[in-house]
Amino acid sequence: MDTKFLKIMSRNIGQKMTRAMEEIYDLAGGVFNINSPKQLGLILFEKLGLPPVKKTKTGYSTDVTVLEKLKNQHPLPEKILEFRMLTKLRSTYVDAMPALINPKTLRVHGSFNQTVAATGRLSSSNPNFQNIPIRTEMGREIRKAFCAQEKDHFILAADYSQVELRIMAHLSEDPNLVAAFKQDADIHTHTAAMVFNLKQEDITSDMRRTAKVINFGIMYGAGAHRISQELNISHGDAGAIIKAYFERYTGVKDYIEKTITECKELGYASTLYGRKRPIQDINSENRNLQEAAKRAAINMPVQGTAADIIKIAMIRMHDWMKKENLKSKMILQVHDELVFEVHPDELELLKKQVPAIMELAGKLIVPLKVDVGVGKDWYEAH
DNA sequence: CGATCACGC
DNA sequence: GCGTGATCG
């Protein structure tokens, strides 16, 4: 860990927080606890009279989707979002990491839990290395603190490209999806072309974004309800897009139906390698419970098989590194990614062998693809 | 300690 | 869909 970097970052975020806080109190016309959704709800929806978009069990929702929708009506919601991002980054990551450094090793040693996630994934705790920010630039900066212990050593990150969709292609044997991966097409652009019945070169970035939501949604068993929320479109439009998808990817449709039927008969869903997850609620009388169980049943073979494959890769990686007496270390797993601390003499070897071992860990009817990055820290390695 | 929110894949 | 953690009340 680069603790000097984290210290500076903490100070910088603190300054931004103070500025945001002052602006928030100004816009709200008074002091309140910004971290309290309850107090914030009163300010937004009663004092300022903004329209409450969504409710929670206990009152007004103030989550990111709500505040995004209120952005164009009042300047406060955007400032709240900024403040929330800053506090999240500082309290969960920037200030938490240094406290977890082991004084003997000067490293942070988290736990990878093998018997927590129902699908067979690992989970990570104290700290959770599997949710270090990457999506926003400010968050991503935190990864600069995750660096090699010794000078001249490197961080190497290797991640499976679209592994879950490739597994869906294998399990469903859908000709369209299989062909896309055999051509190594941009899968979201490919799906957009299918759904909107256009040539790939005519796909706009907005259509691609829609297709990306659909691709992920399919693997989560999402229906028109969730898709409409994610894309901020009507329930009817979302339904039409899903219908178009299943008309083009009939193999995926059949596979999903088969998975649910089989789960109803057996009481479990399983991965390609036979790992089982009991899903009792699949035959529940309660509609909500049964629908949730269906989504879990659809997702288990995909998410669980990806977990099986990366675990096979990790075992083979360890055996190989031991046999070759390597000084480099496999240090993190992030569901579809492995991270290594690399001795400079071994860099070229690992750059070649790590993706090779990962790509061979699963035998699918479509190729597995692994992208590799190298740098002095986790930020540069991506 | 449940609820809410936000970070990741 | 699957997780962990900070914070509030």
mmCIF file of N, CA, C and O in Angstrom, chain A residues 143-233:
data_model
loop_
_atom_site.group_PDB
_atom_site.id
_atom_site.type_symbol
_atom_site.label_atom_id
_atom_site.label_comp_id
_atom_site.label_asym_id
_atom_site.label_seq_id
_atom_site.Cartn_x
_atom_site.Cartn_y
_atom_site.Cartn_z
ATOM 1 N N ARG A 143 -6.931 3.151 -6.652
ATOM 2 C CA ARG A 143 -6.153 1.974 -7.047
ATOM 3 C C ARG A 143 -4.659 2.264 -7.163
ATOM 4 O O ARG A 143 -3.850 1.341 -7.192
ATOM 5 N N LYS A 144 -4.307 3.550 -7.243
ATOM 6 C CA LYS A 144 -2.884 3.900 -7.265
ATOM 7 C C LYS A 144 -2.213 3.547 -5.945
ATOM 8 O O LYS A 144 -0.994 3.419 -5.879
ATOM 9 N N ALA A 145 -3.001 3.404 -4.890
ATOM 10 C CA ALA A 145 -2.422 3.055 -3.576
ATOM 11 C C ALA A 145 -2.087 1.566 -3.487
ATOM 12 O O ALA A 145 -1.341 1.154 -2.609
ATOM 13 N N PHE A 146 -2.651 0.766 -4.392
ATOM 14 C CA PHE A 146 -2.377 -0.677 -4.380
ATOM 15 C C PHE A 146 -1.182 -0.949 -5.293
ATOM 16 O O PHE A 146 -1.336 -1.112 -6.502
ATOM 17 N N CYS A 147 -0.007 -0.955 -4.688
ATOM 18 C CA CYS A 147 1.214 -1.036 -5.491
ATOM 19 C C CYS A 147 2.083 -2.204 -5.035
ATOM 20 O O CYS A 147 1.849 -2.777 -3.969
ATOM 21 N N ALA A 148 3.072 -2.531 -5.845
ATOM 22 C CA ALA A 148 3.995 -3.610 -5.472
ATOM 23 C C ALA A 148 4.810 -3.185 -4.255
ATOM 24 O O ALA A 148 5.119 -2.011 -4.075
ATOM 25 N N GLN A 149 5.132 -4.170 -3.438
ATOM 26 C CA GLN A 149 5.856 -3.906 -2.180
ATOM 27 C C GLN A 149 7.256 -3.348 -2.457
ATOM 28 O O GLN A 149 7.681 -2.397 -1.831
ATOM 29 N N GLU A 150 7.939 -3.994 -3.397
ATOM 30 C CA GLU A 150 9.325 -3.599 -3.660
ATOM 31 C C GLU A 150 9.443 -2.789 -4.941
ATOM 32 O O GLU A 150 8.677 -2.977 -5.880
ATOM 33 N N LYS A 151 10.429 -1.917 -4.947
ATOM 34 C CA LYS A 151 10.731 -1.106 -6.124
ATOM 35 C C LYS A 151 11.056 -2.051 -7.291
ATOM 36 O O LYS A 151 11.584 -3.143 -7.069
ATOM 37 N N ASP A 152 10.710 -1.639 -8.491
ATOM 38 C CA ASP A 152 10.976 -2.405 -9.716
ATOM 39 C C ASP A 152 10.035 -3.589 -9.917
ATOM 40 O O ASP A 152 10.050 -4.223 -10.964
ATOM 41 N N HIS A 153 9.261 -3.931 -8.890
ATOM 42 C CA HIS A 153 8.274 -4.994 -9.076
ATOM 43 C C HIS A 153 7.024 -4.400 -9.725
ATOM 44 O O HIS A 153 6.828 -3.193 -9.738
ATOM 45 N N PHE A 154 6.162 -5.290 -10.243
ATOM 46 C CA PHE A 154 4.993 -4.833 -10.988
ATOM 47 C C PHE A 154 3.700 -5.420 -10.433
ATOM 48 O O PHE A 154 3.712 -6.446 -9.753
ATOM 49 N N ILE A 155 2.612 -4.757 -10.759
ATOM 50 C CA ILE A 155 1.280 -5.335 -10.568
ATOM 51 C C ILE A 155 0.787 -5.771 -11.944
ATOM 52 O O ILE A 155 0.852 -4.997 -12.903
ATOM 53 N N LEU A 156 0.336 -7.020 -12.041
ATOM 54 C CA LEU A 156 -0.234 -7.530 -13.290
ATOM 55 C C LEU A 156 -1.675 -7.925 -13.022
ATOM 56 O O LEU A 156 -1.954 -8.639 -12.058
ATOM 57 N N ALA A 157 -2.590 -7.430 -13.855
ATOM 58 C CA ALA A 157 -4.006 -7.771 -13.711
ATOM 59 C C ALA A 157 -4.471 -8.480 -14.974
ATOM 60 O O ALA A 157 -4.224 -8.000 -16.088
ATOM 61 N N ALA A 158 -5.113 -9.625 -14.822
ATOM 62 C CA ALA A 158 -5.603 -10.403 -15.960
ATOM 63 C C ALA A 158 -7.086 -10.685 -15.751
ATOM 64 O O ALA A 158 -7.465 -11.259 -14.733
ATOM 65 N N ASP A 159 -7.911 -10.228 -16.684
ATOM 66 C CA ASP A 159 -9.352 -10.438 -16.486
ATOM 67 C C ASP A 159 -10.011 -11.076 -17.696
ATOM 68 O O ASP A 159 -9.666 -10.804 -18.846
ATOM 69 N N TYR A 160 -10.947 -11.980 -17.397
ATOM 70 C CA TYR A 160 -11.734 -12.639 -18.431
ATOM 71 C C TYR A 160 -12.640 -11.615 -19.103
ATOM 72 O O TYR A 160 -13.358 -10.856 -18.439
ATOM 73 N N SER A 161 -12.652 -11.618 -20.425
ATOM 74 C CA SER A 161 -13.528 -10.727 -21.176
ATOM 75 C C SER A 161 -14.902 -11.385 -21.338
ATOM 76 O O SER A 161 -15.008 -12.479 -21.902
ATOM 77 N N GLN A 162 -15.941 -10.748 -20.830
ATOM 78 C CA GLN A 162 -17.337 -11.202 -21.005
ATOM 79 C C GLN A 162 -17.533 -12.679 -20.649
ATOM 80 O O GLN A 162 -18.219 -13.410 -21.351
ATOM 81 N N VAL A 163 -16.921 -13.096 -19.543
ATOM 82 C CA VAL A 163 -16.933 -14.542 -19.266
ATOM 83 C C VAL A 163 -18.349 -15.089 -19.053
ATOM 84 O O VAL A 163 -18.678 -16.187 -19.517
ATOM 85 N N GLU A 164 -19.205 -14.311 -18.391
ATOM 86 C CA GLU A 164 -20.545 -14.840 -18.096
ATOM 87 C C GLU A 164 -21.386 -14.986 -19.367
ATOM 88 O O GLU A 164 -22.124 -15.955 -19.516
ATOM 89 N N LEU A 165 -21.241 -14.032 -20.287
ATOM 90 C CA LEU A 165 -21.996 -14.145 -21.547
ATOM 91 C C LEU A 165 -21.471 -15.292 -22.400
ATOM 92 O O LEU A 165 -22.225 -15.961 -23.101
ATOM 93 N N ARG A 166 -20.163 -15.533 -22.320
ATOM 94 C CA ARG A 166 -19.593 -16.669 -23.054
ATOM 95 C C ARG A 166 -20.126 -17.971 -22.477
ATOM 96 O O ARG A 166 -20.403 -18.935 -23.211
ATOM 97 N N ILE A 167 -20.276 -18.016 -21.152
ATOM 98 C CA ILE A 167 -20.839 -19.200 -20.515
ATOM 99 C C ILE A 167 -22.300 -19.363 -20.924
ATOM 100 O O ILE A 167 -22.757 -20.474 -21.210
ATOM 101 N N MET A 168 -23.023 -18.262 -21.001
ATOM 102 C CA MET A 168 -24.412 -18.324 -21.473
ATOM 103 C C MET A 168 -24.458 -18.876 -22.900
ATOM 104 O O MET A 168 -25.314 -19.686 -23.242
ATOM 105 N N ALA A 169 -23.505 -18.453 -23.726
ATOM 106 C CA ALA A 169 -23.429 -18.962 -25.103
ATOM 107 C C ALA A 169 -23.200 -20.476 -25.091
ATOM 108 O O ALA A 169 -23.843 -21.231 -25.834
ATOM 109 N N HIS A 170 -22.308 -20.941 -24.237
ATOM 110 C CA HIS A 170 -22.005 -22.367 -24.149
ATOM 111 C C HIS A 170 -23.219 -23.155 -23.664
ATOM 112 O O HIS A 170 -23.600 -24.164 -24.261
ATOM 113 N N LEU A 171 -23.817 -22.693 -22.576
ATOM 114 C CA LEU A 171 -24.924 -23.439 -21.958
ATOM 115 C C LEU A 171 -26.150 -23.475 -22.875
ATOM 116 O O LEU A 171 -26.848 -24.483 -22.947
ATOM 117 N N SER A 172 -26.392 -22.375 -23.568
ATOM 118 C CA SER A 172 -27.606 -22.293 -24.394
ATOM 119 C C SER A 172 -27.381 -22.816 -25.810
ATOM 120 O O SER A 172 -28.336 -23.168 -26.494
ATOM 121 N N GLU A 173 -26.123 -22.841 -26.220
ATOM 122 C CA GLU A 173 -25.775 -23.188 -27.600
ATOM 123 C C GLU A 173 -26.533 -22.325 -28.606
ATOM 124 O O GLU A 173 -26.840 -22.767 -29.717
ATOM 125 N N ASP A 174 -26.864 -21.122 -28.198
ATOM 126 C CA ASP A 174 -27.590 -20.232 -29.114
ATOM 127 C C ASP A 174 -26.696 -19.877 -30.298
ATOM 128 O O ASP A 174 -25.603 -19.334 -30.108
ATOM 129 N N PRO A 175 -27.137 -20.156 -31.534
ATOM 130 C CA PRO A 175 -26.267 -19.959 -32.703
ATOM 131 C C PRO A 175 -25.787 -18.520 -32.872
ATOM 132 O O PRO A 175 -24.623 -18.298 -33.228
ATOM 133 N N ASN A 176 -26.674 -17.572 -32.619
ATOM 134 C CA ASN A 176 -26.299 -16.163 -32.766
ATOM 135 C C ASN A 176 -25.234 -15.736 -31.775
ATOM 136 O O ASN A 176 -24.260 -15.070 -32.122
ATOM 137 N N LEU A 177 -25.429 -16.140 -30.514
ATOM 138 C CA LEU A 177 -24.489 -15.763 -29.460
ATOM 139 C C LEU A 177 -23.149 -16.469 -29.660
ATOM 140 O O LEU A 177 -22.079 -15.866 -29.530
ATOM 141 N N VAL A 178 -23.215 -17.751 -30.015
ATOM 142 C CA VAL A 178 -21.986 -18.525 -30.255
ATOM 143 C C VAL A 178 -21.195 -17.908 -31.405
ATOM 144 O O VAL A 178 -19.977 -17.701 -31.308
ATOM 145 N N ALA A 179 -21.895 -17.574 -32.492
ATOM 146 C CA ALA A 179 -21.220 -16.993 -33.656
ATOM 147 C C ALA A 179 -20.535 -15.689 -33.291
ATOM 148 O O ALA A 179 -19.411 -15.415 -33.718
ATOM 149 N N ALA A 180 -21.227 -14.877 -32.478
ATOM 150 C CA ALA A 180 -20.659 -13.576 -32.088
ATOM 151 C C ALA A 180 -19.313 -13.764 -31.391
ATOM 152 O O ALA A 180 -18.345 -13.057 -31.681
ATOM 153 N N PHE A 181 -19.242 -14.721 -30.473
ATOM 154 C CA PHE A 181 -17.990 -14.919 -29.737
ATOM 155 C C PHE A 181 -16.928 -15.596 -30.595
ATOM 156 O O PHE A 181 -15.734 -15.342 -30.428
ATOM 157 N N LYS A 182 -17.339 -16.464 -31.509
ATOM 158 C CA LYS A 182 -16.354 -17.077 -32.399
ATOM 159 C C LYS A 182 -15.707 -16.024 -33.293
ATOM 160 O O LYS A 182 -14.538 -16.124 -33.633
ATOM 161 N N GLN A 183 -16.500 -14.986 -33.655
ATOM 162 C CA GLN A 183 -15.944 -13.876 -34.456
ATOM 163 C C GLN A 183 -15.232 -12.845 -33.580
ATOM 164 O O GLN A 183 -14.736 -11.843 -34.082
ATOM 165 N N ASP A 184 -15.279 -13.049 -32.277
ATOM 166 C CA ASP A 184 -14.751 -12.075 -31.320
ATOM 167 C C ASP A 184 -15.350 -10.690 -31.550
ATOM 168 O O ASP A 184 -14.664 -9.666 -31.500
ATOM 169 N N ALA A 185 -16.661 -10.675 -31.788
ATOM 170 C CA ALA A 185 -17.362 -9.407 -32.022
ATOM 171 C C ALA A 185 -17.485 -8.621 -30.723
ATOM 172 O O ALA A 185 -17.378 -9.179 -29.640
ATOM 173 N N ASP A 186 -17.707 -7.312 -30.849
ATOM 174 C CA ASP A 186 -18.103 -6.502 -29.682
ATOM 175 C C ASP A 186 -19.531 -6.936 -29.343
ATOM 176 O O ASP A 186 -20.468 -6.668 -30.081
ATOM 177 N N ILE A 187 -19.675 -7.634 -28.220
ATOM 178 C CA ILE A 187 -20.923 -8.355 -27.967
ATOM 179 C C ILE A 187 -22.126 -7.428 -27.794
ATOM 180 O O ILE A 187 -23.238 -7.762 -28.216
ATOM 181 N N HIS A 188 -21.907 -6.265 -27.204
ATOM 182 C CA HIS A 188 -23.047 -5.367 -26.988
ATOM 183 C C HIS A 188 -23.492 -4.729 -28.313
ATOM 184 O O HIS A 188 -24.684 -4.564 -28.563
ATOM 185 N N THR A 189 -22.501 -4.406 -29.153
ATOM 186 C CA THR A 189 -22.841 -3.882 -30.483
ATOM 187 C C THR A 189 -23.562 -4.954 -31.297
ATOM 188 O O THR A 189 -24.549 -4.680 -31.995
ATOM 189 N N HIS A 190 -23.083 -6.184 -31.166
ATOM 190 C CA HIS A 190 -23.704 -7.311 -31.865
ATOM 191 C C HIS A 190 -25.163 -7.474 -31.439
ATOM 192 O O HIS A 190 -26.068 -7.618 -32.272
ATOM 193 N N THR A 191 -25.386 -7.445 -30.131
ATOM 194 C CA THR A 191 -26.750 -7.582 -29.612
ATOM 195 C C THR A 191 -27.633 -6.424 -30.079
ATOM 196 O O THR A 191 -28.786 -6.630 -30.464
ATOM 197 N N ALA A 192 -27.061 -5.203 -30.061
ATOM 198 C CA ALA A 192 -27.821 -4.036 -30.515
ATOM 199 C C ALA A 192 -28.255 -4.215 -31.968
ATOM 200 O O ALA A 192 -29.410 -3.952 -32.324
ATOM 201 N N ALA A 193 -27.338 -4.702 -32.790
ATOM 202 C CA ALA A 193 -27.660 -4.913 -34.206
ATOM 203 C C ALA A 193 -28.798 -5.920 -34.353
ATOM 204 O O ALA A 193 -29.693 -5.764 -35.183
ATOM 205 N N MET A 194 -28.759 -6.964 -33.517
ATOM 206 C CA MET A 194 -29.804 -7.986 -33.542
ATOM 207 C C MET A 194 -31.149 -7.424 -33.113
ATOM 208 O O MET A 194 -32.164 -7.606 -33.776
ATOM 209 N N VAL A 195 -31.132 -6.740 -31.975
ATOM 210 C CA VAL A 195 -32.385 -6.268 -31.369
ATOM 211 C C VAL A 195 -33.030 -5.164 -32.213
ATOM 212 O O VAL A 195 -34.242 -5.140 -32.387
ATOM 213 N N PHE A 196 -32.182 -4.253 -32.734
ATOM 214 C CA PHE A 196 -32.745 -3.126 -33.491
ATOM 215 C C PHE A 196 -32.787 -3.402 -34.989
ATOM 216 O O PHE A 196 -33.174 -2.542 -35.770
ATOM 217 N N ASN A 197 -32.374 -4.597 -35.377
ATOM 218 C CA ASN A 197 -32.435 -5.018 -36.773
ATOM 219 C C ASN A 197 -31.683 -4.059 -37.697
ATOM 220 O O ASN A 197 -32.227 -3.557 -38.678
ATOM 221 N N LEU A 198 -30.438 -3.798 -37.323
ATOM 222 C CA LEU A 198 -29.596 -2.874 -38.095
ATOM 223 C C LEU A 198 -28.235 -3.518 -38.330
ATOM 224 O O LEU A 198 -27.902 -4.532 -37.718
ATOM 225 N N LYS A 199 -27.425 -2.901 -39.198
ATOM 226 C CA LYS A 199 -26.045 -3.349 -39.365
ATOM 227 C C LYS A 199 -25.216 -2.848 -38.181
ATOM 228 O O LYS A 199 -25.515 -1.792 -37.622
ATOM 229 N N GLN A 200 -24.162 -3.588 -37.861
ATOM 230 C CA GLN A 200 -23.341 -3.208 -36.698
ATOM 231 C C GLN A 200 -22.773 -1.797 -36.845
ATOM 232 O O GLN A 200 -22.654 -1.065 -35.862
ATOM 233 N N GLU A 201 -22.443 -1.408 -38.096
ATOM 234 C CA GLU A 201 -21.843 -0.076 -38.286
ATOM 235 C C GLU A 201 -22.858 1.060 -38.086
ATOM 236 O O GLU A 201 -22.481 2.215 -37.950
ATOM 237 N N ASP A 202 -24.139 0.706 -38.025
ATOM 238 C CA ASP A 202 -25.162 1.750 -37.834
ATOM 239 C C ASP A 202 -25.613 1.876 -36.380
ATOM 240 O O ASP A 202 -26.554 2.616 -36.077
ATOM 241 N N ILE A 203 -24.938 1.143 -35.495
ATOM 242 C CA ILE A 203 -25.335 1.174 -34.086
ATOM 243 C C ILE A 203 -24.756 2.405 -33.395
ATOM 244 O O ILE A 203 -23.549 2.638 -33.427
ATOM 245 N N THR A 204 -25.622 3.179 -32.750
ATOM 246 C CA THR A 204 -25.174 4.365 -32.011
ATOM 247 C C THR A 204 -24.731 3.955 -30.610
ATOM 248 O O THR A 204 -25.026 2.850 -30.151
ATOM 249 N N SER A 205 -24.040 4.879 -29.941
ATOM 250 C CA SER A 205 -23.557 4.555 -28.596
ATOM 251 C C SER A 205 -24.738 4.342 -27.645
ATOM 252 O O SER A 205 -24.665 3.548 -26.704
ATOM 253 N N ASP A 206 -25.831 5.039 -27.908
ATOM 254 C CA ASP A 206 -27.015 4.886 -27.068
ATOM 255 C C ASP A 206 -27.650 3.505 -27.255
ATOM 256 O O ASP A 206 -28.085 2.878 -26.289
ATOM 257 N N MET A 207 -27.690 3.030 -28.491
ATOM 258 C CA MET A 207 -28.239 1.692 -28.757
ATOM 259 C C MET A 207 -27.344 0.622 -28.125
ATOM 260 O O MET A 207 -27.828 -0.364 -27.582
ATOM 261 N N ARG A 208 -26.039 0.865 -28.181
ATOM 262 C CA ARG A 208 -25.102 -0.089 -27.567
ATOM 263 C C ARG A 208 -25.310 -0.137 -26.050
ATOM 264 O O ARG A 208 -25.293 -1.206 -25.439
ATOM 265 N N ARG A 209 -25.524 1.024 -25.451
ATOM 266 C CA ARG A 209 -25.746 1.100 -24.013
ATOM 267 C C ARG A 209 -27.011 0.318 -23.628
ATOM 268 O O ARG A 209 -27.030 -0.427 -22.651
ATOM 269 N N THR A 210 -28.044 0.469 -24.449
ATOM 270 C CA THR A 210 -29.279 -0.287 -24.218
ATOM 271 C C THR A 210 -29.020 -1.785 -24.293
ATOM 272 O O THR A 210 -29.446 -2.547 -23.424
ATOM 273 N N ALA A 211 -28.287 -2.201 -25.322
ATOM 274 C CA ALA A 211 -28.003 -3.630 -25.505
ATOM 275 C C ALA A 211 -27.184 -4.187 -24.351
ATOM 276 O O ALA A 211 -27.379 -5.329 -23.925
ATOM 277 N N LYS A 212 -26.297 -3.368 -23.819
ATOM 278 C CA LYS A 212 -25.469 -3.798 -22.693
ATOM 279 C C LYS A 212 -26.352 -4.090 -21.473
ATOM 280 O O LYS A 212 -26.171 -5.109 -20.790
ATOM 281 N N VAL A 213 -27.312 -3.203 -21.231
ATOM 282 C CA VAL A 213 -28.251 -3.420 -20.111
ATOM 283 C C VAL A 213 -29.057 -4.703 -20.340
ATOM 284 O O VAL A 213 -29.283 -5.483 -19.416
ATOM 285 N N ILE A 214 -29.461 -4.933 -21.578
ATOM 286 C CA ILE A 214 -30.226 -6.146 -21.902
ATOM 287 C C ILE A 214 -29.359 -7.391 -21.675
ATOM 288 O O ILE A 214 -29.792 -8.354 -21.041
ATOM 289 N N ASN A 215 -28.139 -7.362 -22.167
ATOM 290 C CA ASN A 215 -27.249 -8.525 -22.009
ATOM 291 C C ASN A 215 -27.057 -8.885 -20.537
ATOM 292 O O ASN A 215 -27.142 -10.056 -20.165
ATOM 293 N N PHE A 216 -26.803 -7.872 -19.714
ATOM 294 C CA PHE A 216 -26.648 -8.149 -18.288
ATOM 295 C C PHE A 216 -27.979 -8.568 -17.681
ATOM 296 O O PHE A 216 -28.038 -9.496 -16.877
ATOM 297 N N GLY A 217 -29.036 -7.883 -18.081
ATOM 298 C CA GLY A 217 -30.358 -8.190 -17.544
ATOM 299 C C GLY A 217 -30.768 -9.625 -17.794
ATOM 300 O O GLY A 217 -31.326 -10.292 -16.913
ATOM 301 N N ILE A 218 -30.475 -10.133 -18.985
ATOM 302 C CA ILE A 218 -30.837 -11.512 -19.337
ATOM 303 C C ILE A 218 -30.205 -12.490 -18.355
ATOM 304 O O ILE A 218 -30.848 -13.414 -17.864
ATOM 305 N N MET A 219 -28.932 -12.260 -18.033
ATOM 306 C CA MET A 219 -28.228 -13.180 -17.138
ATOM 307 C C MET A 219 -28.734 -13.104 -15.710
ATOM 308 O O MET A 219 -28.543 -14.020 -14.936
ATOM 309 N N TYR A 220 -29.359 -11.976 -15.359
ATOM 310 C CA TYR A 220 -29.918 -11.823 -14.017
ATOM 311 C C TYR A 220 -31.383 -12.236 -13.982
ATOM 312 O O TYR A 220 -32.040 -12.113 -12.952
ATOM 313 N N GLY A 221 -31.915 -12.693 -15.132
ATOM 314 C CA GLY A 221 -33.324 -13.050 -15.180
ATOM 315 C C GLY A 221 -34.238 -11.845 -15.071
ATOM 316 O O GLY A 221 -35.384 -11.963 -14.647
ATOM 317 N N ALA A 222 -33.722 -10.672 -15.440
ATOM 318 C CA ALA A 222 -34.510 -9.451 -15.289
ATOM 319 C C ALA A 222 -35.694 -9.436 -16.246
ATOM 320 O O ALA A 222 -35.601 -9.889 -17.379
ATOM 321 N N GLY A 223 -36.790 -8.869 -15.796
ATOM 322 C CA GLY A 223 -37.964 -8.705 -16.634
ATOM 323 C C GLY A 223 -38.105 -7.261 -17.077
ATOM 324 O O GLY A 223 -37.199 -6.445 -16.878
ATOM 325 N N ALA A 224 -39.274 -6.949 -17.689
ATOM 326 C CA ALA A 224 -39.518 -5.596 -18.199
ATOM 327 C C ALA A 224 -39.418 -4.568 -17.077
ATOM 328 O O ALA A 224 -38.982 -3.439 -17.298
ATOM 329 N N HIS A 225 -39.810 -4.986 -15.863
ATOM 330 C CA HIS A 225 -39.800 -4.041 -14.744
ATOM 331 C C HIS A 225 -38.395 -3.499 -14.486
ATOM 332 O O HIS A 225 -38.167 -2.289 -14.494
ATOM 333 N N ARG A 226 -37.453 -4.440 -14.269
ATOM 334 C CA ARG A 226 -36.093 -4.000 -13.947
ATOM 335 C C ARG A 226 -35.429 -3.277 -15.130
ATOM 336 O O ARG A 226 -34.752 -2.271 -14.955
ATOM 337 N N ILE A 227 -35.632 -3.803 -16.352
ATOM 338 C CA ILE A 227 -35.028 -3.183 -17.531
ATOM 339 C C ILE A 227 -35.535 -1.749 -17.718
ATOM 340 O O ILE A 227 -34.763 -0.840 -18.043
ATOM 341 N N SER A 228 -36.842 -1.562 -17.503
ATOM 342 C CA SER A 228 -37.405 -0.218 -17.666
ATOM 343 C C SER A 228 -36.794 0.752 -16.658
ATOM 344 O O SER A 228 -36.531 1.915 -16.972
ATOM 345 N N GLN A 229 -36.533 0.261 -15.438
ATOM 346 C CA GLN A 229 -35.913 1.103 -14.417
ATOM 347 C C GLN A 229 -34.476 1.469 -14.790
ATOM 348 O O GLN A 229 -34.067 2.618 -14.677
ATOM 349 N N GLU A 230 -33.736 0.441 -15.239
ATOM 350 C CA GLU A 230 -32.316 0.659 -15.550
ATOM 351 C C GLU A 230 -32.141 1.633 -16.717
ATOM 352 O O GLU A 230 -31.204 2.404 -16.742
ATOM 353 N N LEU A 231 -33.041 1.527 -17.694
ATOM 354 C CA LEU A 231 -32.906 2.354 -18.882
ATOM 355 C C LEU A 231 -33.741 3.630 -18.809
ATOM 356 O O LEU A 231 -33.678 4.456 -19.713
ATOM 357 N N ASN A 232 -34.527 3.748 -17.725
ATOM 358 C CA ASN A 232 -35.406 4.900 -17.565
ATOM 359 C C ASN A 232 -36.351 5.046 -18.771
ATOM 360 O O ASN A 232 -36.461 6.111 -19.372
ATOM 361 N N ILE A 233 -36.963 3.924 -19.156
ATOM 362 C CA ILE A 233 -37.932 3.915 -20.252
ATOM 363 C C ILE A 233 -39.234 3.292 -19.740
ATOM 364 O O ILE A 233 -39.275 2.808 -18.607
#
